Short mmCIF file of C-alpha atoms and ligand atoms in Angstrom, two decimals:
data_model
loop_
_atom_site.label_atom_id
_atom_site.label_comp_id
_atom_site.label_asym_id
_atom_site.label_seq_id
_atom_site.Cartn_x
_atom_site.Cartn_y
_atom_site.Cartn_z
CA MET A 1 -6.67 -50.05 77.98
CA LYS A 2 -7.83 -48.73 81.34
CA GLY A 3 -6.24 -49.42 84.72
CA THR A 4 -3.30 -51.61 85.65
CA PRO A 5 -2.37 -54.21 83.03
CA ASP A 6 -1.40 -57.78 83.91
CA ALA A 7 1.98 -57.25 82.28
CA VAL A 8 4.15 -54.40 81.03
CA VAL A 9 6.88 -54.83 78.43
CA VAL A 10 9.51 -52.08 78.27
CA GLY A 11 10.81 -51.69 74.70
CA ALA A 12 9.04 -52.46 71.43
CA GLY A 13 11.86 -54.20 69.59
CA PRO A 14 11.22 -57.64 68.04
CA ASN A 15 11.87 -59.33 71.40
CA GLY A 16 9.63 -56.97 73.35
CA LEU A 17 6.81 -57.43 70.85
CA ALA A 18 7.29 -61.21 70.77
CA ALA A 19 7.08 -61.29 74.58
CA ALA A 20 3.91 -59.18 74.50
CA LEU A 21 2.29 -61.47 71.93
CA ARG A 22 3.00 -64.61 73.95
CA LEU A 23 1.63 -63.00 77.11
CA ALA A 24 -1.46 -61.78 75.26
CA ALA A 25 -2.01 -65.30 73.91
CA ALA A 26 -2.57 -66.38 77.51
CA GLY A 27 -5.42 -63.87 77.75
CA LEU A 28 -3.42 -61.29 79.75
CA SER A 29 -3.75 -57.55 79.29
CA VAL A 30 -0.40 -56.25 78.03
CA ARG A 31 1.00 -52.75 77.68
CA VAL A 32 4.26 -52.14 75.77
CA VAL A 33 6.11 -48.93 76.62
CA GLU A 34 8.60 -47.63 74.03
CA ARG A 35 10.89 -44.59 74.21
CA GLY A 36 10.99 -44.11 70.43
CA ASP A 37 8.25 -42.33 68.53
CA ARG A 38 7.41 -45.59 66.79
CA ALA A 39 7.47 -49.30 67.64
CA GLY A 40 10.07 -51.54 66.07
CA GLY A 41 13.50 -51.02 67.69
CA GLY A 42 15.85 -52.89 65.35
CA LEU A 43 13.00 -53.23 62.83
CA ARG A 44 12.58 -49.48 62.15
CA THR A 45 12.44 -48.24 58.54
CA GLU A 46 12.80 -44.51 57.87
CA GLU A 47 13.34 -42.04 55.02
CA VAL A 48 16.70 -40.74 56.24
CA THR A 49 18.18 -39.63 52.90
CA LEU A 50 15.67 -38.43 50.31
CA PRO A 51 11.85 -38.54 50.15
CA GLY A 52 10.60 -41.93 48.98
CA TYR A 53 13.87 -43.77 49.81
CA ARG A 54 12.99 -46.17 52.65
CA HIS A 55 16.00 -47.29 54.67
CA ASP A 56 16.09 -50.00 57.32
CA ILE A 57 17.99 -48.31 60.13
CA CYS A 58 19.06 -51.65 61.60
CA SER A 59 18.00 -55.13 60.50
CA THR A 60 17.19 -55.88 56.86
CA VAL A 61 18.15 -59.47 56.16
CA HIS A 62 16.09 -62.08 57.97
CA PRO A 63 17.44 -65.63 57.91
CA MET A 64 16.72 -65.87 61.63
CA ALA A 65 13.15 -64.56 61.40
CA ALA A 66 12.46 -67.01 58.58
CA ALA A 67 13.85 -69.91 60.62
CA ALA A 68 12.82 -69.04 64.16
CA PRO A 69 10.09 -71.11 65.82
CA PHE A 70 8.40 -67.95 67.13
CA PHE A 71 7.95 -66.38 63.71
CA ARG A 72 7.07 -69.71 62.09
CA GLU A 73 4.20 -69.90 64.59
CA PHE A 74 3.32 -66.20 64.13
CA ASP A 75 2.94 -67.08 60.43
CA LEU A 76 4.30 -64.04 58.61
CA ALA A 77 2.39 -64.66 55.40
CA SER A 78 -0.98 -64.66 57.18
CA ARG A 79 -0.11 -61.23 58.65
CA GLY A 80 0.69 -59.67 55.28
CA VAL A 81 4.48 -59.84 55.79
CA ARG A 82 6.09 -60.99 52.53
CA LEU A 83 9.58 -62.42 52.59
CA LEU A 84 11.50 -61.76 49.37
CA GLN A 85 14.35 -64.10 48.49
CA PRO A 86 17.20 -62.69 46.41
CA ASP A 87 18.63 -64.93 43.65
CA ILE A 88 21.83 -65.03 45.63
CA ASN A 89 21.65 -64.87 49.42
CA PHE A 90 25.13 -63.50 49.97
CA ALA A 91 28.13 -62.74 47.82
CA HIS A 92 31.77 -62.21 48.66
CA PRO A 93 33.63 -60.40 45.86
CA LEU A 94 37.32 -61.09 45.40
CA ASP A 95 39.98 -59.19 43.46
CA GLY A 96 40.17 -59.88 39.74
CA GLY A 97 36.39 -59.87 39.27
CA ARG A 98 35.83 -63.21 41.01
CA ALA A 99 33.22 -63.81 43.71
CA ALA A 100 32.09 -66.56 46.07
CA LEU A 101 28.30 -66.92 46.05
CA SER A 102 25.84 -68.54 48.44
CA PHE A 103 22.56 -69.67 46.83
CA ASP A 104 19.49 -71.31 48.35
CA SER A 105 20.77 -74.50 46.78
CA LEU A 106 23.72 -76.19 48.47
CA GLU A 107 24.52 -77.94 45.19
CA GLN A 108 24.64 -74.69 43.19
CA THR A 109 26.80 -73.07 45.87
CA ALA A 110 29.20 -76.00 45.96
CA ALA A 111 29.40 -76.09 42.15
CA GLY A 112 30.65 -72.50 42.17
CA LEU A 113 33.50 -73.32 44.54
CA GLY A 114 35.58 -75.38 42.08
CA ALA A 115 38.07 -77.63 43.83
CA ASP A 116 36.34 -77.09 47.18
CA ALA A 117 32.92 -78.29 45.98
CA ALA A 118 33.16 -81.72 47.62
CA ALA A 119 34.48 -80.31 50.88
CA TYR A 120 31.64 -77.77 50.95
CA ARG A 121 29.09 -80.56 50.51
CA ARG A 122 30.84 -82.57 53.23
CA LEU A 123 30.63 -79.67 55.69
CA PHE A 124 27.10 -78.41 54.99
CA GLY A 125 25.32 -81.60 53.86
CA PRO A 126 25.05 -83.15 57.37
CA LEU A 127 24.08 -79.79 58.86
CA LEU A 128 21.23 -79.40 56.40
CA ARG A 129 19.89 -82.84 57.21
CA HIS A 130 19.44 -81.65 60.81
CA ALA A 131 18.78 -77.98 60.10
CA ASP A 132 15.42 -77.82 61.90
CA GLU A 133 16.70 -79.56 65.01
CA ILE A 134 19.85 -77.41 65.12
CA THR A 135 17.84 -74.21 64.64
CA ASP A 136 15.18 -75.06 67.20
CA PHE A 137 17.73 -76.26 69.72
CA PHE A 138 19.83 -73.10 69.66
CA LEU A 139 17.00 -70.60 69.24
CA THR A 140 14.53 -71.90 71.80
CA SER A 141 15.18 -72.64 75.42
CA ALA A 142 15.52 -76.29 74.47
CA PHE A 143 19.22 -76.21 75.29
CA ARG A 144 18.13 -76.26 78.92
CA ARG A 145 16.46 -79.61 78.29
CA LEU A 146 17.70 -82.85 76.81
CA PRO A 147 17.45 -82.61 73.01
CA PRO A 148 15.23 -85.06 71.13
CA PRO A 149 17.20 -88.25 70.32
CA HIS A 150 16.74 -87.99 66.54
CA GLY A 151 18.42 -84.58 66.46
CA LEU A 152 21.06 -85.26 69.06
CA LEU A 153 23.76 -86.43 66.65
CA GLY A 154 23.27 -83.49 64.29
CA ILE A 155 23.31 -81.01 67.14
CA ALA A 156 26.39 -82.60 68.68
CA GLY A 157 28.18 -82.57 65.31
CA PHE A 158 27.33 -78.92 64.80
CA GLY A 159 28.46 -78.05 68.31
CA LEU A 160 31.79 -79.83 67.99
CA GLN A 161 32.67 -78.44 64.57
CA GLY A 162 31.55 -74.97 65.62
CA LEU A 163 33.82 -74.76 68.64
CA PRO A 164 37.05 -73.62 66.95
CA SER A 165 37.76 -70.36 65.13
CA VAL A 166 36.39 -69.95 61.63
CA GLY A 167 39.93 -69.69 60.22
CA TRP A 168 40.79 -73.07 61.66
CA LEU A 169 37.64 -74.67 60.27
CA ALA A 170 38.07 -73.09 56.82
CA ARG A 171 41.71 -74.19 56.53
CA ARG A 172 40.76 -77.70 57.60
CA TYR A 173 38.11 -78.04 54.89
CA PHE A 174 39.07 -75.74 52.02
CA ASP A 175 42.04 -75.10 49.74
CA ASP A 176 40.88 -72.11 47.67
CA ASP A 177 40.28 -68.56 48.77
CA ALA A 178 36.64 -68.42 47.55
CA ALA A 179 35.19 -71.01 49.95
CA LYS A 180 37.33 -69.73 52.82
CA ALA A 181 36.16 -66.15 52.23
CA LEU A 182 32.52 -67.26 51.96
CA ILE A 183 32.39 -68.85 55.41
CA ALA A 184 34.59 -66.20 57.06
CA GLY A 185 32.33 -63.45 55.71
CA ALA A 186 29.29 -65.11 57.30
CA ALA A 187 31.11 -65.66 60.60
CA ALA A 188 32.10 -61.98 60.73
CA HIS A 189 28.45 -61.05 61.40
CA GLY A 190 29.24 -61.97 65.01
CA MET A 191 31.51 -58.91 65.44
CA LEU A 192 34.16 -61.01 67.14
CA ASP A 193 37.87 -61.41 66.63
CA LEU A 194 37.69 -64.28 64.12
CA THR A 195 40.66 -66.05 65.67
CA ARG A 196 38.52 -66.76 68.75
CA PRO A 197 36.73 -70.03 69.49
CA LEU A 198 33.09 -70.44 68.44
CA THR A 199 33.37 -68.12 65.43
CA ALA A 200 33.14 -71.23 63.21
CA ALA A 201 29.67 -71.92 64.65
CA LEU A 202 28.20 -68.65 63.41
CA GLY A 203 29.72 -69.10 59.94
CA MET A 204 28.27 -72.60 59.77
CA PHE A 205 24.89 -71.57 61.17
CA LEU A 206 24.37 -68.62 58.82
CA GLY A 207 25.75 -70.63 55.88
CA MET A 208 23.33 -73.46 56.71
CA LEU A 209 20.37 -71.07 56.92
CA SER A 210 21.21 -69.77 53.45
CA HIS A 211 20.43 -73.28 52.13
CA HIS A 212 17.50 -73.84 54.48
CA HIS A 213 15.18 -70.83 54.79
CA GLY A 214 17.33 -68.45 52.74
CA TRP A 215 18.36 -64.90 53.68
CA PRO A 216 15.15 -63.04 52.80
CA LEU A 217 14.26 -59.36 53.07
CA ILE A 218 10.83 -58.00 53.98
CA GLU A 219 8.84 -56.33 51.23
CA GLY A 220 8.47 -52.66 52.10
CA GLY A 221 11.15 -52.76 54.80
CA SER A 222 11.58 -54.38 58.21
CA GLN A 223 9.10 -51.94 59.76
CA VAL A 224 6.34 -53.97 58.07
CA LEU A 225 7.10 -56.83 60.47
CA ALA A 226 7.03 -54.54 63.53
CA ASP A 227 3.74 -53.03 62.39
CA ALA A 228 2.25 -56.52 61.90
CA MET A 229 3.27 -57.50 65.44
CA VAL A 230 1.75 -54.32 66.87
CA ALA A 231 -1.48 -54.92 64.89
CA ALA A 232 -1.67 -58.49 66.21
CA LEU A 233 -1.23 -57.24 69.77
CA GLU A 234 -3.86 -54.54 69.39
CA GLN A 235 -6.32 -57.08 67.96
CA GLN A 236 -6.05 -58.86 71.31
CA GLY A 237 -6.65 -55.71 73.34
CA GLY A 238 -2.97 -54.96 74.01
CA GLU A 239 -1.44 -51.54 73.45
CA VAL A 240 1.87 -49.87 72.59
CA VAL A 241 2.62 -46.53 74.21
CA THR A 242 5.39 -44.67 72.36
CA GLY A 243 7.55 -41.69 73.34
CA HIS A 244 7.99 -42.84 76.93
CA GLU A 245 11.42 -43.71 78.32
CA VAL A 246 11.32 -45.82 81.47
CA THR A 247 13.92 -44.83 84.04
CA ASP A 248 12.54 -46.32 87.26
CA LEU A 249 10.81 -49.65 87.83
CA ARG A 250 8.73 -48.14 90.62
CA GLU A 251 6.56 -46.77 87.82
CA PHE A 252 5.14 -50.31 87.56
CA ASP A 253 4.46 -51.04 91.21
CA GLY A 254 1.33 -53.17 91.29
CA VAL A 255 1.90 -54.70 87.82
CA PRO A 256 2.34 -58.47 88.33
CA ALA A 257 4.92 -58.99 85.53
CA VAL A 258 7.41 -56.58 83.94
CA LEU A 259 9.53 -57.70 80.98
CA LEU A 260 12.48 -55.63 79.82
CA ASP A 261 13.60 -55.44 76.20
CA THR A 262 16.55 -53.31 77.33
CA SER A 263 20.24 -53.60 78.04
CA PRO A 264 21.19 -55.23 81.36
CA GLY A 265 22.81 -51.92 82.41
CA ALA A 266 19.54 -50.07 81.83
CA PHE A 267 17.75 -52.63 83.99
CA VAL A 268 20.25 -52.12 86.82
CA ALA A 269 19.72 -48.35 86.63
CA MET A 270 15.91 -48.76 86.66
CA ALA A 271 15.97 -51.20 89.56
CA GLY A 272 18.01 -48.90 91.82
CA ASN A 273 18.44 -50.21 95.35
CA ARG A 274 15.98 -53.10 94.79
CA LEU A 275 18.86 -55.04 93.31
CA ASN A 276 21.36 -57.05 95.30
CA PRO A 277 25.06 -56.13 94.92
CA GLY A 278 25.93 -59.60 93.60
CA TYR A 279 23.70 -59.35 90.54
CA ARG A 280 24.83 -55.75 89.99
CA ARG A 281 28.47 -56.89 89.96
CA TRP A 282 27.74 -59.61 87.40
CA VAL A 283 26.10 -57.06 85.11
CA GLN A 284 29.16 -54.81 85.47
CA ARG A 285 31.25 -57.74 84.18
CA TYR A 286 28.99 -58.18 81.15
CA THR A 287 30.97 -56.95 78.15
CA HIS A 288 29.67 -54.91 75.24
CA GLY A 289 31.83 -55.42 72.16
CA PRO A 290 32.82 -53.24 69.20
CA GLY A 291 30.35 -50.78 67.70
CA VAL A 292 29.31 -50.12 64.12
CA PHE A 293 29.60 -47.15 61.80
CA LYS A 294 26.73 -47.32 59.31
CA ILE A 295 25.96 -45.53 56.04
CA ASP A 296 22.61 -45.51 54.22
CA TRP A 297 22.81 -44.36 50.63
CA ALA A 298 20.24 -43.28 48.07
CA LEU A 299 21.64 -44.28 44.66
CA SER A 300 20.76 -43.32 41.10
CA GLU A 301 21.46 -46.86 39.86
CA PRO A 302 22.49 -50.26 41.23
CA VAL A 303 25.99 -50.67 42.65
CA PRO A 304 28.25 -51.37 39.64
CA TRP A 305 29.95 -54.50 41.03
CA THR A 306 32.63 -55.78 38.65
CA ASN A 307 31.31 -59.30 39.06
CA PRO A 308 27.79 -59.29 37.58
CA ASP A 309 26.55 -62.03 39.95
CA VAL A 310 27.21 -59.79 42.95
CA ARG A 311 24.58 -57.44 41.54
CA ARG A 312 21.97 -60.17 42.23
CA ALA A 313 22.89 -60.70 45.89
CA GLY A 314 20.90 -59.39 48.85
CA THR A 315 23.93 -59.22 51.14
CA VAL A 316 27.53 -58.53 50.12
CA HIS A 317 30.57 -59.12 52.31
CA VAL A 318 33.16 -56.64 51.09
CA ALA A 319 36.53 -57.56 52.50
CA GLY A 320 38.67 -59.54 50.04
CA THR A 321 40.20 -62.80 51.17
CA MET A 322 39.59 -64.67 54.41
CA GLU A 323 42.94 -63.41 55.72
CA GLU A 324 41.87 -59.81 55.03
CA THR A 325 38.50 -60.48 56.67
CA ILE A 326 40.21 -61.85 59.77
CA ALA A 327 42.62 -58.89 59.91
CA GLY A 328 39.76 -56.44 59.37
CA GLU A 329 37.82 -57.90 62.29
CA ALA A 330 40.84 -58.14 64.60
CA ALA A 331 41.28 -54.35 64.54
CA PRO A 332 37.99 -53.23 66.19
CA ALA A 333 38.10 -56.15 68.61
CA HIS A 334 41.41 -54.74 69.87
CA GLY A 335 40.30 -51.12 69.92
CA ARG A 336 41.80 -50.13 66.54
CA LEU A 337 40.39 -48.88 63.26
CA SER A 338 41.21 -50.66 60.02
CA ASP A 339 41.76 -48.89 56.71
CA ARG A 340 40.75 -52.10 54.89
CA PRO A 341 37.85 -53.28 57.05
CA TYR A 342 35.26 -56.00 56.60
CA VAL A 343 32.27 -54.12 55.18
CA LEU A 344 28.85 -55.73 55.56
CA ALA A 345 26.61 -54.35 52.80
CA VAL A 346 22.95 -54.92 51.88
CA GLN A 347 21.24 -53.98 48.63
CA PRO A 348 17.49 -54.19 49.35
CA THR A 349 16.28 -52.86 46.00
CA VAL A 350 17.78 -55.92 44.28
CA VAL A 351 14.60 -57.71 45.39
CA ASP A 352 12.35 -54.91 46.56
CA PRO A 353 11.91 -51.96 44.18
CA SER A 354 9.13 -50.62 46.47
CA ARG A 355 11.77 -49.10 48.73
CA ALA A 356 12.83 -46.34 46.33
CA PRO A 357 11.25 -44.13 43.68
CA LYS A 358 11.37 -45.42 40.10
CA ALA A 359 14.95 -46.12 38.93
CA GLY A 360 16.34 -45.23 42.37
CA HIS A 361 18.04 -47.62 44.79
CA VAL A 362 18.77 -47.90 48.49
CA PHE A 363 21.97 -49.47 49.74
CA TRP A 364 23.56 -49.71 53.21
CA ALA A 365 26.84 -50.82 54.71
CA TYR A 366 28.48 -50.86 58.08
CA VAL A 367 31.92 -51.57 59.47
CA HIS A 368 32.81 -52.69 62.94
CA VAL A 369 34.69 -50.05 64.92
CA PRO A 370 36.05 -49.81 68.46
CA HIS A 371 33.39 -49.57 71.16
CA GLY A 372 31.94 -46.05 71.29
CA SER A 373 34.04 -44.76 68.36
CA THR A 374 32.96 -41.42 66.90
CA VAL A 375 35.33 -41.58 63.90
CA ASP A 376 33.77 -40.99 60.47
CA MET A 377 34.43 -44.11 58.35
CA THR A 378 32.67 -42.88 55.19
CA ASP A 379 35.81 -42.65 53.02
CA VAL A 380 37.13 -46.02 54.19
CA ILE A 381 33.85 -47.79 53.50
CA GLU A 382 33.33 -46.19 50.11
CA ALA A 383 36.93 -47.03 49.12
CA GLN A 384 36.33 -50.72 49.97
CA VAL A 385 33.14 -50.75 47.87
CA GLU A 386 34.94 -48.95 45.00
CA ARG A 387 37.64 -51.65 45.09
CA PHE A 388 35.06 -54.20 43.87
CA ALA A 389 32.63 -51.76 42.20
CA PRO A 390 34.57 -49.00 40.43
CA GLY A 391 32.34 -46.00 39.73
CA PHE A 392 30.22 -46.61 42.85
CA ARG A 393 30.73 -43.06 44.14
CA ASP A 394 29.22 -41.66 40.93
CA THR A 395 25.91 -43.37 41.73
CA ILE A 396 25.47 -41.68 45.14
CA LEU A 397 22.58 -39.21 45.38
CA ALA A 398 22.62 -38.81 49.16
CA ARG A 399 23.98 -40.49 52.26
CA HIS A 400 23.12 -40.68 55.95
CA THR A 401 25.74 -41.81 58.45
CA MET A 402 25.70 -42.92 62.10
CA HIS A 403 28.83 -43.49 64.17
CA ALA A 404 28.84 -45.86 67.14
CA GLY A 405 27.97 -43.11 69.61
CA GLN A 406 25.01 -42.02 67.48
CA MET A 407 23.87 -45.63 67.26
CA GLU A 408 23.54 -45.74 71.03
CA HIS A 409 21.76 -42.38 71.02
CA TRP A 410 19.26 -43.82 68.49
CA ASN A 411 18.73 -46.98 70.56
CA PRO A 412 20.21 -47.32 74.08
CA ASN A 413 20.29 -51.12 73.69
CA ASP A 414 23.18 -50.60 71.24
CA VAL A 415 25.60 -49.71 74.05
CA GLY A 416 28.70 -48.06 72.55
CA GLY A 417 27.31 -48.95 69.12
CA ASP A 418 27.36 -52.68 69.97
CA ILE A 419 24.39 -53.91 67.95
CA SER A 420 24.44 -57.31 69.72
CA ASN A 421 23.44 -55.93 73.16
CA GLY A 422 26.50 -57.71 74.57
CA GLU A 423 29.42 -59.47 72.93
CA PRO A 424 28.40 -62.92 71.62
CA SER A 425 31.58 -64.56 72.94
CA LEU A 426 31.57 -68.18 74.11
CA ARG A 427 31.36 -67.14 77.77
CA GLN A 428 28.59 -64.65 77.20
CA MET A 429 26.58 -67.02 75.02
CA LEU A 430 26.69 -69.71 77.71
CA ALA A 431 25.71 -67.27 80.45
CA ARG A 432 23.85 -64.28 79.08
CA PRO A 433 23.82 -61.74 80.70
CA VAL A 434 24.70 -63.33 84.08
CA PRO A 435 25.52 -66.90 85.05
CA ARG A 436 22.19 -68.11 86.46
CA TRP A 437 20.22 -71.21 85.54
CA ASN A 438 17.26 -69.00 84.65
CA THR A 439 18.92 -66.06 82.92
CA TYR A 440 15.62 -64.31 82.11
CA LYS A 441 14.64 -64.01 85.77
CA THR A 442 16.05 -61.06 87.71
CA PRO A 443 16.29 -60.70 91.49
CA VAL A 444 13.43 -58.14 91.36
CA LEU A 445 10.20 -60.03 91.92
CA GLY A 446 8.11 -60.42 88.75
CA THR A 447 10.75 -58.72 86.55
CA TYR A 448 12.37 -60.49 83.59
CA LEU A 449 14.97 -59.58 80.99
CA ALA A 450 13.67 -60.26 77.48
CA SER A 451 16.12 -58.57 75.09
CA ALA A 452 18.97 -59.79 72.91
CA ALA A 453 21.11 -59.67 76.06
CA THR A 454 19.48 -63.03 76.94
CA PRO A 455 19.69 -66.36 75.08
CA PRO A 456 19.75 -66.98 72.19
CA GLY A 457 21.24 -63.48 71.68
CA PRO A 458 21.23 -60.99 68.81
CA ALA A 459 19.23 -60.96 65.54
CA VAL A 460 15.56 -60.73 64.72
CA HIS A 461 14.07 -64.04 65.84
CA GLY A 462 11.87 -62.98 68.76
CA GLN A 463 13.08 -65.95 70.77
CA CYS A 464 14.56 -64.00 73.69
CA GLY A 465 11.22 -62.30 74.24
CA ASP A 466 9.23 -65.49 73.73
CA ASN A 467 11.46 -67.46 76.12
CA ALA A 468 11.23 -64.74 78.78
CA ALA A 469 7.44 -64.52 78.41
CA GLN A 470 7.12 -68.27 78.88
CA VAL A 471 9.15 -68.07 82.09
CA ALA A 472 6.98 -65.20 83.35
CA LEU A 473 3.79 -67.05 82.45
CA ARG A 474 4.96 -70.05 84.43
CA GLU A 475 6.30 -68.22 87.47
CA VAL A 476 3.88 -65.31 87.84
CA PHE A 477 0.65 -66.64 86.37
CA GLY A 478 1.02 -70.40 86.86
CA VAL A 479 0.63 -71.11 83.11
CA ARG A 480 2.78 -74.21 82.67
CA HIS A 481 2.47 -74.71 78.92
CA ALA A 482 2.98 -71.89 76.44
CA PRO A 483 -0.40 -70.93 74.94
CA PRO A 484 -0.35 -70.92 71.13
CA LEU A 485 -0.20 -67.50 69.47
CA ARG A 486 -3.60 -66.26 68.32
CA PRO A 487 -3.98 -66.70 64.55
CA ALA A 488 -4.43 -63.71 62.26
CA PRO A 489 -8.08 -62.76 61.75
CA PRO A 490 -9.51 -63.84 58.38
CA ALA A 491 -8.60 -61.34 55.63
C1 FAD B 1 22.75 -51.54 61.92
C2 FAD B 1 22.14 -52.85 62.35
C3 FAD B 1 21.94 -53.85 61.40
C4 FAD B 1 21.36 -55.06 61.79
N1 FAD B 1 21.10 -56.00 60.82
C5 FAD B 1 20.43 -57.12 61.17
C6 FAD B 1 19.95 -57.99 60.16
O1 FAD B 1 20.08 -57.71 58.95
N2 FAD B 1 19.30 -59.13 60.55
C7 FAD B 1 19.07 -59.42 61.87
O2 FAD B 1 18.47 -60.46 62.17
N3 FAD B 1 19.50 -58.58 62.85
C8 FAD B 1 20.15 -57.43 62.53
N4 FAD B 1 20.52 -56.54 63.50
C9 FAD B 1 20.32 -56.92 64.92
C10 FAD B 1 18.87 -56.78 65.35
O3 FAD B 1 18.33 -55.56 64.93
C11 FAD B 1 18.81 -56.88 66.87
O4 FAD B 1 19.49 -58.05 67.31
C12 FAD B 1 17.37 -56.96 67.33
O5 FAD B 1 16.64 -55.83 66.92
C13 FAD B 1 17.32 -57.06 68.85
O6 FAD B 1 15.97 -57.03 69.23
P1 FAD B 1 15.54 -56.55 70.69
O7 FAD B 1 14.07 -56.58 70.70
O8 FAD B 1 16.30 -57.33 71.70
O9 FAD B 1 16.07 -55.04 70.84
P2 FAD B 1 15.88 -53.77 69.94
O10 FAD B 1 15.46 -54.13 68.58
O11 FAD B 1 17.12 -52.98 70.11
O12 FAD B 1 14.67 -52.99 70.62
C14 FAD B 1 14.75 -52.46 71.92
C15 FAD B 1 13.70 -51.37 72.05
O13 FAD B 1 13.62 -50.98 73.41
C16 FAD B 1 13.52 -49.57 73.49
N5 FAD B 1 14.02 -49.17 74.80
C17 FAD B 1 15.27 -49.39 75.30
N6 FAD B 1 15.35 -48.88 76.54
C18 FAD B 1 14.13 -48.34 76.82
C19 FAD B 1 13.61 -47.67 77.96
N7 FAD B 1 14.34 -47.44 79.05
N8 FAD B 1 12.32 -47.24 77.93
C20 FAD B 1 11.53 -47.48 76.83
N9 FAD B 1 12.01 -48.09 75.72
C21 FAD B 1 13.29 -48.54 75.73
C22 FAD B 1 14.38 -49.10 72.33
O14 FAD B 1 14.03 -47.78 71.94
C23 FAD B 1 14.04 -50.14 71.25
O15 FAD B 1 12.93 -49.73 70.50
C24 FAD B 1 21.05 -55.31 63.15
C25 FAD B 1 21.24 -54.30 64.10
C26 FAD B 1 21.75 -53.07 63.70
C27 FAD B 1 21.87 -51.97 64.72
#
């Protein structure tokens, strides 16, 4: 691409690439500038342990990508991106060889929960009937408009039930530890103290998606999705420039629209004295939560979970009971380490043998740790896995670890290791990153935030970027209605 583009996107994560694709769909020339040596951000896949073992450095499990309006329109299948559904979406092993299991089927899941089967159906049945409306409402910018009448009741029901803490919701519905652990394990993805309000909403939302679009993984690794987005952009004349870290917005003087797939703090630094003190102060108040300590393993055989069903699950929540899960998550939220933490583990080769040489396996897990922690949690994590999979350590061929500080070094959006680009607390989900009606728009003319630090927040759904691009199209280019994404060229 020669000359000044119509729009620049800083950062080639899923949101940056989604923004670029929506802008390109309007016929604009778009340049994406990425500091890493490859596009993808949270979609990167690398051989960090042994040759031939392909590890997703960040995201692996894609209930949000499967459900999100942006990716439904992008049409993953037509771009060669295959979603693989594990037999069991997520498992939560318990002591004594038991496990709570979440299947695609609500009925099969409920049937496995014994005395809590009817209560499980009562909680998730109504959600599933309105799953599309709930998903679209919370993932698009529709929450700034009046919802469609047919979905209003479902959305209102979800909102009301999701307001309390997950512990409160679980105790209200369930008697046994399996169902309680199942929903608490899903809610713990939010990296919040689980005694806080709104944690029920994430448990319900992720549990609902398990029975709606599933919790799929991408064949070949998450990088395949990033590469497909880059290819789609290039087919429209757009370009991605890698290995370039943006530090000053003046670099883009003369470019009509600049969209930032960065942290709000990075934007403030880039904007310098173009920014008013009020906005700067609000960004200073924006809180980044706990970090993660992550391990990628190359294994000689599958993880030897005591419960054989857990060996069929894509995602495993390793924490014991709901009470242990809540205690494990309280520690990092209050600046402490836990010696029995909630471990979030993913076993990609359960569905995707292409990620490792013959007979080999890849496996990853992370724990939440205090913001910026540099403590090595390897022993603690492996002890938790051993508790439910004795002999696990004997299967390890190699490991690669990253503490919270290294996470930020890898990707500056993960401030202090916070992989959500800002705590997803009630306050920060209502006003993300600053309390303005149009949270994508910044006080710098033509400049918009487009990362997970804007609504609807973290995960791979592309909606933050898509929403920001639609605002920029309207305000900068006078395009009132979002142009449809260009379809994939015929194979
Ligand atoms: C360990 C881990 C596991 C995860 N697991 C999942 C999962 O299974 N499922 C899921 O849905 N989500 C998961 N997530 C979250 C998900 O990856 C993020 O929410 C998502 O990637 C956010 O997308 P984004 O585009 O906003 O930012 P990012 O993906 O972080 O991309 C931002 C990009 O901008 C670049 N950048 C930043 N600053 C600059 C600059 N100044 N100049 C140039 N480039 C810059 C960065 O290098 C990066 O490439 C996980 C995250 C982590 C870290």
